[in-house]
Every structure is written in structure tokens, then in C-alpha cells.
Amino acid sequence: MKRVYGLLGWPVAHSASPAMMNAAFAELGIDAVYLAFAVPPANLQAALDGLLALGAGGVNITIPHKLGAYQWAPRHSDEARLAGAVNTLRLHPYSDGEDPEAADVMGHNTDVAGWWTSLRTALPRMPKRVVILGAGGAARAALAGLALYAPTAEVGLAARNLEKAAETAASFQEYISVNLVSWREREQAVAAADVVVNATPMGMWPQDDTSPIDDETCLHPGQVVQDMVYRPLETRLLQQAARRGAERVDGLDMLVRQGVEALEFWLGVSAPVEVMRQAARASLGL
Ligand code: NAP
């Protein structure tokens, strides 16, 4: 029997996830389909209850539902708890005719390991000083990743709204050292960092002529610059990093890695990373 998986968001029409996940199911020979569901905020709970009742295997969750999904989930992984958000729900791993009580419904956050796996491949050593630009959901995933995988790093959290950044930082102070950096002083902090992460939408289409960095001389060789933005793939920040001789990590890799983590969480098998990457690239017209 074909099992249903999907993505719940509002809006979701332009997501690369259906192409990426359906390509993975085909490659693995798994009888499943992954659909995008446009769910307005008021319908989230009904949609999740309905998918659970229908025996769906699992879902990904995107803006604006990550907090709502966290509240709906009866149990949470460490990643979800740290990030305070759920982007992946496991619903029914059981088969047709088995006891539905065996369903182990769980909220997870695969942006956390997806972010770290994507960054780690470019790191020559464990990070010492990390500057995160932006203090929203993506920044929280990176902070949770550092708390879990690189807790000795010193972190600078640079944001234009320091009050909001202080709230974000407060939930991680127990696990990692997070210093607030004003937006005016971000380039000074970036100059002293070995890892720089753009977790703002600056540089994202249609504002692709913008960058979170004005004076690119703060970027330098020996530094890893990661942009979470993936449309365009080569953002203005990554062009600046190339000119300055820094190592670069684009946002598509994180997108693919969070999908890989989700698939492995649902199915317990190794995901076909390159097949998923090609499908995501094609669906984004890259
Ligand atoms: P979010 O929750 O809205 O947070 C965005 C952050 O950027 C906030 O701190 C916001 O500040 C700040 N910001 C926005 N515009 C700014 C500007 N012009 N100058 C300075 N700061 C600015 O969004 P998010 O979910 O964290 O996503 C951030 C980016 O990461 C998006 O482009 C998203 O597509 C990308 N992302 C990529 C992946 C991936 O898999 N590659 C995963 C998650 C997110 P305020 O609070 O003051 O507005």
C-alpha cells in the first residue's frame, strides 16, 4: 500500500522537497508519495490530526508552522527541543493492519544536523569562533547544531534587533557561550571569526544584489563562509567570500542534508544523497 509523506506550509508551492523526496523513494524502490500541502495556520492541528488518522508516514513542516508542530508533537528529539521548533514529524512507521498504538509519533528538527553536516564538510578543524548573522529560525537551528556538535565554540550572534537576539541567545546560554553583536559591529566580529553563517534572507532572490556584509575586507583566507540562502546558489556574500579567498558553503547543501536526515529518520535507511541533490537542483532550476 502506498504510504503518504508530505510538506505542510503556507505557502509551499515553490518547495524543492517533493522533487527531492519522490526521487529518493524511486531510487530506494519504496512505495510512497510525497506531496506539498498548503495549510493555512488555523488548519494546522486538523491537518496533522487528519494525516495521523489516515496513516501517513511522516511530514516535513515549514514556515509558518514549525512552532505549531512543536506544540502538536507528543514527544521531541533533542534537536527539536534545543531549536524550539519541529521541521519533521514521524507519524506512522507501522504497516497496514498493525496496531496503530505502536505509532511512535515524534517531533524532530533535521535543520540542526543538516546545517552541521553541510558545514562540517568544509571545516579544516572544529570551529573556534563562529559569527551567526540573523537571529530567527535558521539561526536557532545553527545554535542548536553548535550546542550539540561543537559546544566549545565561542559564538557571536549579530542581529539588527538585539532584543530579539537576546531572547534567542538566552535559550542556548546553558550549552554554549553566545555573545550578542550589534549589527553595526558585525564586520568587526566577522573579521575575528573562523566560521561565518548567513542566517538572514539577505541575498535571496529577488534581493540578490544585497549581502549581510558591506565591507568585504572582514572576510579572509582560512575562514569558512556559509550562506543558508540557496536562491541564487551563488549569493553576493559567497561572491565576496570568493574574492577574499575564504572557503564557501552554499545553502543548497543544507537543504539537501535536512531532507536526507528526514528520510533517514522516517525510514531508517541510508538516503541517496546525490540523487536528492540532483532532484533539488533541477526543481529549483539550478
Ligand atoms: P526568520 O526566522 O524570518 O529570521 C530572519 C532573520 O534575519 C531575523 O533575525 C531578521 O531580523 C534578520 N533579517 C531579515 N532581513 C534583514 C536585513 N535586511 N538586515 C538585517 N537582518 C535581517 O527567517 P529564517 O527562517 O531564519 O530564514 C533565514 C534565511 O535562511 C532565509 O533566506 C531562508 O530561506 C534560509 N534558510 C535556508 C535553509 C536551508 O536549508 N538552506 C533552512 C532554513 C532557512 P528581524 O527579526 O529584525 O526581522
GROMACS .gro file of C-alpha atoms and ligand atoms in nm:
model
  334
    1MET     CA    1   0.000   0.000   0.000
    2LYS     CA    2   0.135   0.338  -0.098
    3ARG     CA    3   0.234   0.545   0.205
    4VAL     CA    4   0.184   0.922   0.210
    5TYR     CA    5   0.452   1.170   0.318
    6GLY     CA    6   0.445   1.544   0.268
    7LEU     CA    7   0.531   1.901   0.345
    8LEU     CA    8   0.296   2.134   0.532
    9GLY     CA    9   0.347   2.507   0.485
   10TRP     CA   10   0.179   2.828   0.385
   11PRO     CA   11   0.282   2.887   0.109
   12VAL     CA   12   0.457   2.571  -0.019
   13ALA     CA   13   0.417   2.583  -0.397
   14HIS     CA   14   0.784   2.656  -0.474
   15SER     CA   15   0.940   2.396  -0.245
   16ALA     CA   16   1.207   2.161  -0.379
   17SER     CA   17   1.116   1.894  -0.121
   18PRO     CA   18   0.856   1.699  -0.327
   19ALA     CA   19   1.103   1.655  -0.617
   20MET     CA   20   1.384   1.561  -0.377
   21MET     CA   21   1.183   1.312  -0.170
   22ASN     CA   22   1.000   1.147  -0.460
   23ALA     CA   23   1.335   1.096  -0.637
   24ALA     CA   24   1.466   0.930  -0.321
   25PHE     CA   25   1.160   0.698  -0.292
   26ALA     CA   26   1.201   0.596  -0.659
   27GLU     CA   27   1.574   0.531  -0.615
   28LEU     CA   28   1.512   0.323  -0.300
   29GLY     CA   29   1.216   0.136  -0.456
   30ILE     CA   30   0.984   0.250  -0.175
   31ASP     CA   31   0.609   0.258  -0.249
   32ALA     CA   32   0.541   0.609  -0.119
   33VAL     CA   33   0.445   0.952  -0.241
   34TYR     CA   34   0.548   1.294  -0.106
   35LEU     CA   35   0.304   1.581  -0.156
   36ALA     CA   36   0.304   1.952  -0.077
   37PHE     CA   37   0.004   2.055   0.137
   38ALA     CA   38  -0.084   2.426   0.155
   39VAL     CA   39  -0.219   2.454   0.510
   40PRO     CA   40  -0.334   2.790   0.650
   41PRO     CA   41  -0.226   2.845   1.013
   42ALA     CA   42  -0.577   2.794   1.154
   43ASN     CA   43  -0.590   2.443   1.000
   44LEU     CA   44  -0.256   2.306   1.119
   45GLN     CA   45  -0.387   2.095   1.406
   46ALA     CA   46  -0.673   1.950   1.198
   47ALA     CA   47  -0.431   1.874   0.912
   48LEU     CA   48  -0.187   1.691   1.142
   49ASP     CA   49  -0.467   1.501   1.322
   50GLY     CA   50  -0.605   1.402   0.979
   51LEU     CA   51  -0.272   1.283   0.840
   52LEU     CA   52  -0.214   1.078   1.155
   53ALA     CA   53  -0.563   0.924   1.126
   54LEU     CA   54  -0.501   0.843   0.758
   55GLY     CA   55  -0.179   0.657   0.839
   56ALA     CA   56   0.062   0.897   0.670
   57GLY     CA   57   0.426   0.802   0.731
   58GLY     CA   58   0.558   1.145   0.821
   59VAL     CA   59   0.569   1.509   0.724
   60ASN     CA   60   0.808   1.799   0.694
   61ILE     CA   61   0.697   2.130   0.832
   62THR     CA   62   0.792   2.470   0.700
   63ILE     CA   63   0.710   2.837   0.762
   64PRO     CA   64   0.491   2.934   0.946
   65HIS     CA   65   0.415   2.602   1.121
   66LYS     CA   66   0.738   2.496   1.295
   67LEU     CA   67   0.626   2.619   1.636
   68GLY     CA   68   0.271   2.484   1.594
   69ALA     CA   69   0.411   2.143   1.502
   70TYR     CA   70   0.631   2.155   1.811
   71GLN     CA   71   0.323   2.213   2.025
   72TRP     CA   72   0.131   1.934   1.850
   73ALA     CA   73   0.402   1.668   1.885
   74PRO     CA   74   0.369   1.448   2.196
   75ARG     CA   75   0.745   1.380   2.206
   76HIS     CA   76   1.052   1.567   2.082
   77SER     CA   77   1.407   1.481   1.982
   78ASP     CA   78   1.696   1.670   2.147
   79GLU     CA   79   1.741   1.869   1.825
   80ALA     CA   80   1.378   1.982   1.825
   81ARG     CA   81   1.388   2.069   2.196
   82LEU     CA   82   1.704   2.275   2.155
   83ALA     CA   83   1.582   2.457   1.844
   84GLY     CA   84   1.235   2.502   1.998
   85ALA     CA   85   1.088   2.409   1.661
   86VAL     CA   86   0.984   2.098   1.465
   87ASN     CA   87   1.052   2.066   1.091
   88THR     CA   88   0.995   1.689   1.068
   89LEU     CA   89   0.728   1.469   1.224
   90ARG     CA   90   0.735   1.091   1.225
   91LEU     CA   91   0.375   0.973   1.227
   92HIS     CA   92   0.326   0.604   1.139
   93PRO     CA   93   0.616   0.372   1.091
   94TYR     CA   94   0.376   0.072   1.127
   95SER     CA   95   0.236  -0.124   0.832
   96ASP     CA   96  -0.122  -0.184   0.717
   97GLY     CA   97  -0.308  -0.398   0.973
   98GLU     CA   98  -0.060  -0.348   1.256
   99ASP     CA   99  -0.156  -0.192   1.588
  100PRO     CA  100  -0.180   0.186   1.541
  101GLU     CA  101  -0.099   0.224   1.911
  102ALA     CA  102   0.251   0.120   1.810
  103ALA     CA  103   0.286   0.452   1.626
  104ASP     CA  104   0.578   0.638   1.775
  105VAL     CA  105   0.480   0.996   1.692
  106MET     CA  106   0.777   1.225   1.735
  107GLY     CA  107   0.880   1.580   1.651
  108HIS     CA  108   1.233   1.629   1.521
  109ASN     CA  109   1.437   1.912   1.371
  110THR     CA  110   1.656   1.799   1.083
  111ASP     CA  111   1.774   2.156   1.003
  112VAL     CA  112   2.006   2.113   1.303
  113ALA     CA  113   2.206   1.810   1.182
  114GLY     CA  114   2.153   1.919   0.820
  115TRP     CA  115   2.318   2.251   0.894
  116TRP     CA  116   2.609   2.091   1.082
  117THR     CA  117   2.674   1.816   0.824
  118SER     CA  118   2.679   2.074   0.547
  119LEU     CA  119   2.923   2.300   0.734
  120ARG     CA  120   3.142   2.019   0.870
  121THR     CA  121   3.249   1.900   0.524
  122ALA     CA  122   3.421   2.238   0.468
  123LEU     CA  123   3.581   2.271   0.813
  124PRO     CA  124   3.954   2.203   0.844
  125ARG     CA  125   3.911   2.172   1.224
  126MET     CA  126   3.646   2.225   1.490
  127PRO     CA  127   3.526   2.586   1.485
  128LYS     CA  128   3.665   2.824   1.748
  129ARG     CA  129   3.480   3.149   1.677
  130VAL     CA  130   3.152   3.144   1.489
  131VAL     CA  131   2.952   3.450   1.387
  132ILE     CA  132   2.586   3.394   1.301
  133LEU     CA  133   2.421   3.680   1.109
  134GLY     CA  134   2.049   3.690   1.192
  135ALA     CA  135   1.859   3.558   1.494
  136GLY     CA  136   1.546   3.388   1.356
  137GLY     CA  137   1.456   3.023   1.297
  138ALA     CA  138   1.759   2.937   1.083
  139ALA     CA  139   1.993   3.094   1.341
  140ARG     CA  140   1.828   2.882   1.611
  141ALA     CA  141   1.899   2.566   1.408
  142ALA     CA  142   2.266   2.667   1.381
  143LEU     CA  143   2.286   2.746   1.754
  144ALA     CA  144   2.131   2.409   1.835
  145GLY     CA  145   2.383   2.246   1.599
  146LEU     CA  146   2.671   2.416   1.780
  147ALA     CA  147   2.529   2.320   2.119
  148LEU     CA  148   2.513   1.955   2.012
  149TYR     CA  149   2.820   1.915   1.790
  150ALA     CA  150   3.067   2.198   1.866
  151PRO     CA  151   2.987   2.320   2.217
  152THR     CA  152   3.334   2.464   2.276
  153ALA     CA  153   3.294   2.725   2.001
  154GLU     CA  154   3.252   3.089   2.101
  155VAL     CA  155   2.950   3.226   1.920
  156GLY     CA  156   2.867   3.582   1.817
  157LEU     CA  157   2.502   3.639   1.734
  158ALA     CA  158   2.467   3.951   1.517
  159ALA     CA  159   2.123   4.096   1.462
  160ARG     CA  160   1.957   4.427   1.385
  161ASN     CA  161   1.709   4.367   1.667
  162LEU     CA  162   1.921   4.296   1.974
  163GLU     CA  163   1.621   4.240   2.199
  164LYS     CA  164   1.505   3.951   1.982
  165ALA     CA  165   1.862   3.822   1.957
  166ALA     CA  166   1.890   3.827   2.337
  167GLU     CA  167   1.578   3.608   2.358
  168THR     CA  168   1.725   3.365   2.107
  169ALA     CA  169   2.063   3.360   2.281
  170ALA     CA  170   1.906   3.305   2.624
  171SER     CA  171   1.774   2.960   2.534
  172PHE     CA  172   2.128   2.843   2.445
  173GLN     CA  173   2.338   3.004   2.721
  174GLU     CA  174   2.322   2.684   2.924
  175TYR     CA  175   2.501   2.490   2.646
  176ILE     CA  176   2.727   2.734   2.460
  177SER     CA  177   2.885   3.075   2.500
  178VAL     CA  178   2.679   3.321   2.294
  179ASN     CA  179   2.771   3.691   2.277
  180LEU     CA  180   2.538   3.946   2.127
  181VAL     CA  181   2.683   4.158   1.847
  182SER     CA  182   2.514   4.477   1.729
  183TRP     CA  183   2.451   4.498   1.355
  184ARG     CA  184   2.687   4.799   1.336
  185GLU     CA  185   2.971   4.593   1.482
  186ARG     CA  186   2.912   4.272   1.287
  187GLU     CA  187   3.206   4.316   1.049
  188GLN     CA  188   3.450   4.353   1.337
  189ALA     CA  189   3.320   4.025   1.482
  190VAL     CA  190   3.329   3.857   1.140
  191ALA     CA  191   3.695   3.956   1.093
  192ALA     CA  192   3.787   3.765   1.410
  193ALA     CA  193   3.577   3.455   1.325
  194ASP     CA  194   3.682   3.130   1.159
  195VAL     CA  195   3.321   3.049   1.061
  196VAL     CA  196   3.060   3.296   0.933
  197VAL     CA  197   2.699   3.191   0.879
  198ASN     CA  198   2.438   3.398   0.699
  199ALA     CA  199   2.102   3.317   0.860
  200THR     CA  200   1.923   3.624   0.723
  201PRO     CA  201   1.734   3.632   0.392
  202MET     CA  202   1.977   3.900   0.263
  203GLY     CA  203   2.099   3.799  -0.083
  204MET     CA  204   1.788   3.591  -0.155
  205TRP     CA  205   1.604   3.644  -0.484
  206PRO     CA  206   1.463   3.900  -0.569
  207GLN     CA  207   1.702   4.093  -0.340
  208ASP     CA  208   2.002   3.915  -0.481
  209ASP     CA  209   2.208   4.234  -0.500
  210THR     CA  210   2.217   4.255  -0.118
  211SER     CA  211   2.458   4.098   0.131
  212PRO     CA  212   2.473   4.096   0.513
  213ILE     CA  213   2.832   4.221   0.473
  214ASP     CA  214   2.907   4.572   0.339
  215ASP     CA  215   3.284   4.586   0.380
  216GLU     CA  216   3.413   4.256   0.245
  217THR     CA  217   3.765   4.309   0.380
  218CYS     CA  218   3.642   4.143   0.702
  219LEU     CA  219   3.639   3.813   0.508
  220HIS     CA  220   3.973   3.634   0.470
  221PRO     CA  221   4.154   3.312   0.378
  222GLY     CA  222   4.126   3.038   0.641
  223GLN     CA  223   3.764   3.135   0.710
  224VAL     CA  224   3.457   2.928   0.616
  225VAL     CA  225   3.160   3.135   0.496
  226GLN     CA  226   2.827   2.954   0.483
  227ASP     CA  227   2.517   3.107   0.327
  228MET     CA  228   2.184   2.947   0.415
  229VAL     CA  229   2.023   3.127   0.119
  230TYR     CA  230   2.009   2.893  -0.184
  231ARG     CA  231   1.825   3.101  -0.441
  232PRO     CA  232   2.052   3.214  -0.607
  233LEU     CA  233   2.306   2.945  -0.531
  234GLU     CA  234   2.598   3.185  -0.560
  235THR     CA  235   2.486   3.476  -0.343
  236ARG     CA  236   2.653   3.812  -0.325
  237LEU     CA  237   2.805   3.707   0.011
  238LEU     CA  238   2.959   3.397  -0.148
  239GLN     CA  239   3.099   3.611  -0.431
  240GLN     CA  240   3.256   3.840  -0.169
  241ALA     CA  241   3.397   3.534   0.011
  242ALA     CA  242   3.549   3.406  -0.316
  243ARG     CA  243   3.718   3.741  -0.384
  244ARG     CA  244   3.865   3.736  -0.033
  245GLY     CA  245   3.992   3.376  -0.055
  246ALA     CA  246   3.755   3.228   0.207
  247GLU     CA  247   3.612   2.874   0.185
  248ARG     CA  248   3.244   2.874   0.080
  249VAL     CA  249   2.939   2.657   0.161
  250ASP     CA  250   2.614   2.724  -0.025
  251GLY     CA  251   2.258   2.687   0.107
  252LEU     CA  252   2.155   2.405  -0.126
  253ASP     CA  253   2.375   2.159   0.061
  254MET     CA  254   2.194   2.233   0.390
  255LEU     CA  255   1.857   2.198   0.216
  256VAL     CA  256   1.956   1.857   0.080
  257ARG     CA  257   2.111   1.743   0.410
  258GLN     CA  258   1.800   1.830   0.612
  259GLY     CA  259   1.599   1.621   0.363
  260VAL     CA  260   1.846   1.334   0.394
  261GLU     CA  261   1.816   1.349   0.774
  262ALA     CA  262   1.434   1.348   0.750
  263LEU     CA  263   1.422   1.050   0.517
  264GLU     CA  264   1.659   0.852   0.738
  265PHE     CA  265   1.455   0.946   1.048
  266TRP     CA  266   1.135   0.816   0.883
  267LEU     CA  267   1.269   0.504   0.714
  268GLY     CA  268   1.583   0.404   0.900
  269VAL     CA  269   1.772   0.350   0.573
  270SER     CA  270   2.059   0.540   0.409
  271ALA     CA  271   1.925   0.815   0.185
  272PRO     CA  272   2.057   0.856  -0.174
  273VAL     CA  273   2.222   1.196  -0.120
  274GLU     CA  274   2.337   1.264  -0.477
  275VAL     CA  275   2.001   1.163  -0.630
  276MET     CA  276   1.828   1.402  -0.389
  277ARG     CA  277   2.076   1.681  -0.466
  278GLN     CA  278   2.023   1.649  -0.842
  279ALA     CA  279   1.643   1.645  -0.800
  280ALA     CA  280   1.653   1.954  -0.575
  281ARG     CA  281   1.880   2.139  -0.821
  282ALA     CA  282   1.655   2.054  -1.115
  283SER     CA  283   1.341   2.159  -0.930
  284LEU     CA  284   1.500   2.493  -0.838
  285GLY     CA  285   1.615   2.542  -1.198
  286LEU     CA  286   1.984   2.539  -1.096
  287NAP     P1  287   1.343   3.438   1.005
  287NAP     O1  288   1.302   3.350   1.117
  287NAP     O2  289   1.249   3.538   0.947
  287NAP     O3  290   1.477   3.515   1.054
  287NAP     C1  291   1.547   3.603   0.970
  287NAP     C2  292   1.650   3.681   1.049
  287NAP     O4  293   1.716   3.769   0.958
  287NAP     C3  294   1.589   3.771   1.158
  287NAP     O5  295   1.682   3.784   1.261
  287NAP     C4  296   1.574   3.905   1.083
  287NAP     O6  297   1.574   4.016   1.167
  287NAP     C5  298   1.701   3.904   1.002
  287NAP     N1  299   1.691   3.994   0.886
  287NAP     C6  300   1.598   3.991   0.787
  287NAP     N2  301   1.622   4.088   0.698
  287NAP     C7  302   1.731   4.156   0.743
  287NAP     C8  303   1.803   4.268   0.695
  287NAP     N3  304   1.770   4.332   0.582
  287NAP     N4  305   1.909   4.313   0.768
  287NAP     C9  306   1.946   4.250   0.883
  287NAP     N5  307   1.879   4.142   0.934
  287NAP    C10  308   1.775   4.095   0.863
  287NAP     O7  309   1.392   3.352   0.878
  287NAP     P2  310   1.466   3.210   0.886
  287NAP     O8  311   1.367   3.101   0.881
  287NAP     O9  312   1.564   3.217   0.997
  287NAP    O10  313   1.541   3.207   0.743
  287NAP    C11  314   1.652   3.291   0.715
  287NAP    C12  315   1.710   3.253   0.578
  287NAP    O11  316   1.764   3.122   0.583
  287NAP    C13  317   1.605   3.251   0.466
  287NAP    O12  318   1.663   3.302   0.348
  287NAP    C14  319   1.574   3.103   0.447
  287NAP    O13  320   1.535   3.071   0.314
  287NAP    C15  321   1.711   3.042   0.477
  287NAP     N6  322   1.703   2.902   0.523
  287NAP    C16  323   1.766   2.808   0.448
  287NAP    C17  324   1.763   2.677   0.488
  287NAP    C18  325   1.835   2.576   0.404
  287NAP    O14  326   1.805   2.457   0.417
  287NAP     N7  327   1.931   2.616   0.323
  287NAP    C19  328   1.695   2.639   0.605
  287NAP    C20  329   1.632   2.739   0.681
  287NAP    C21  330   1.637   2.871   0.638
  287NAP     P3  331   1.436   4.075   1.226
  287NAP    O15  332   1.391   3.979   1.331
  287NAP    O16  333   1.477   4.209   1.280
  287NAP    O17  334   1.342   4.083   1.110
   0.00000   0.00000   0.00000
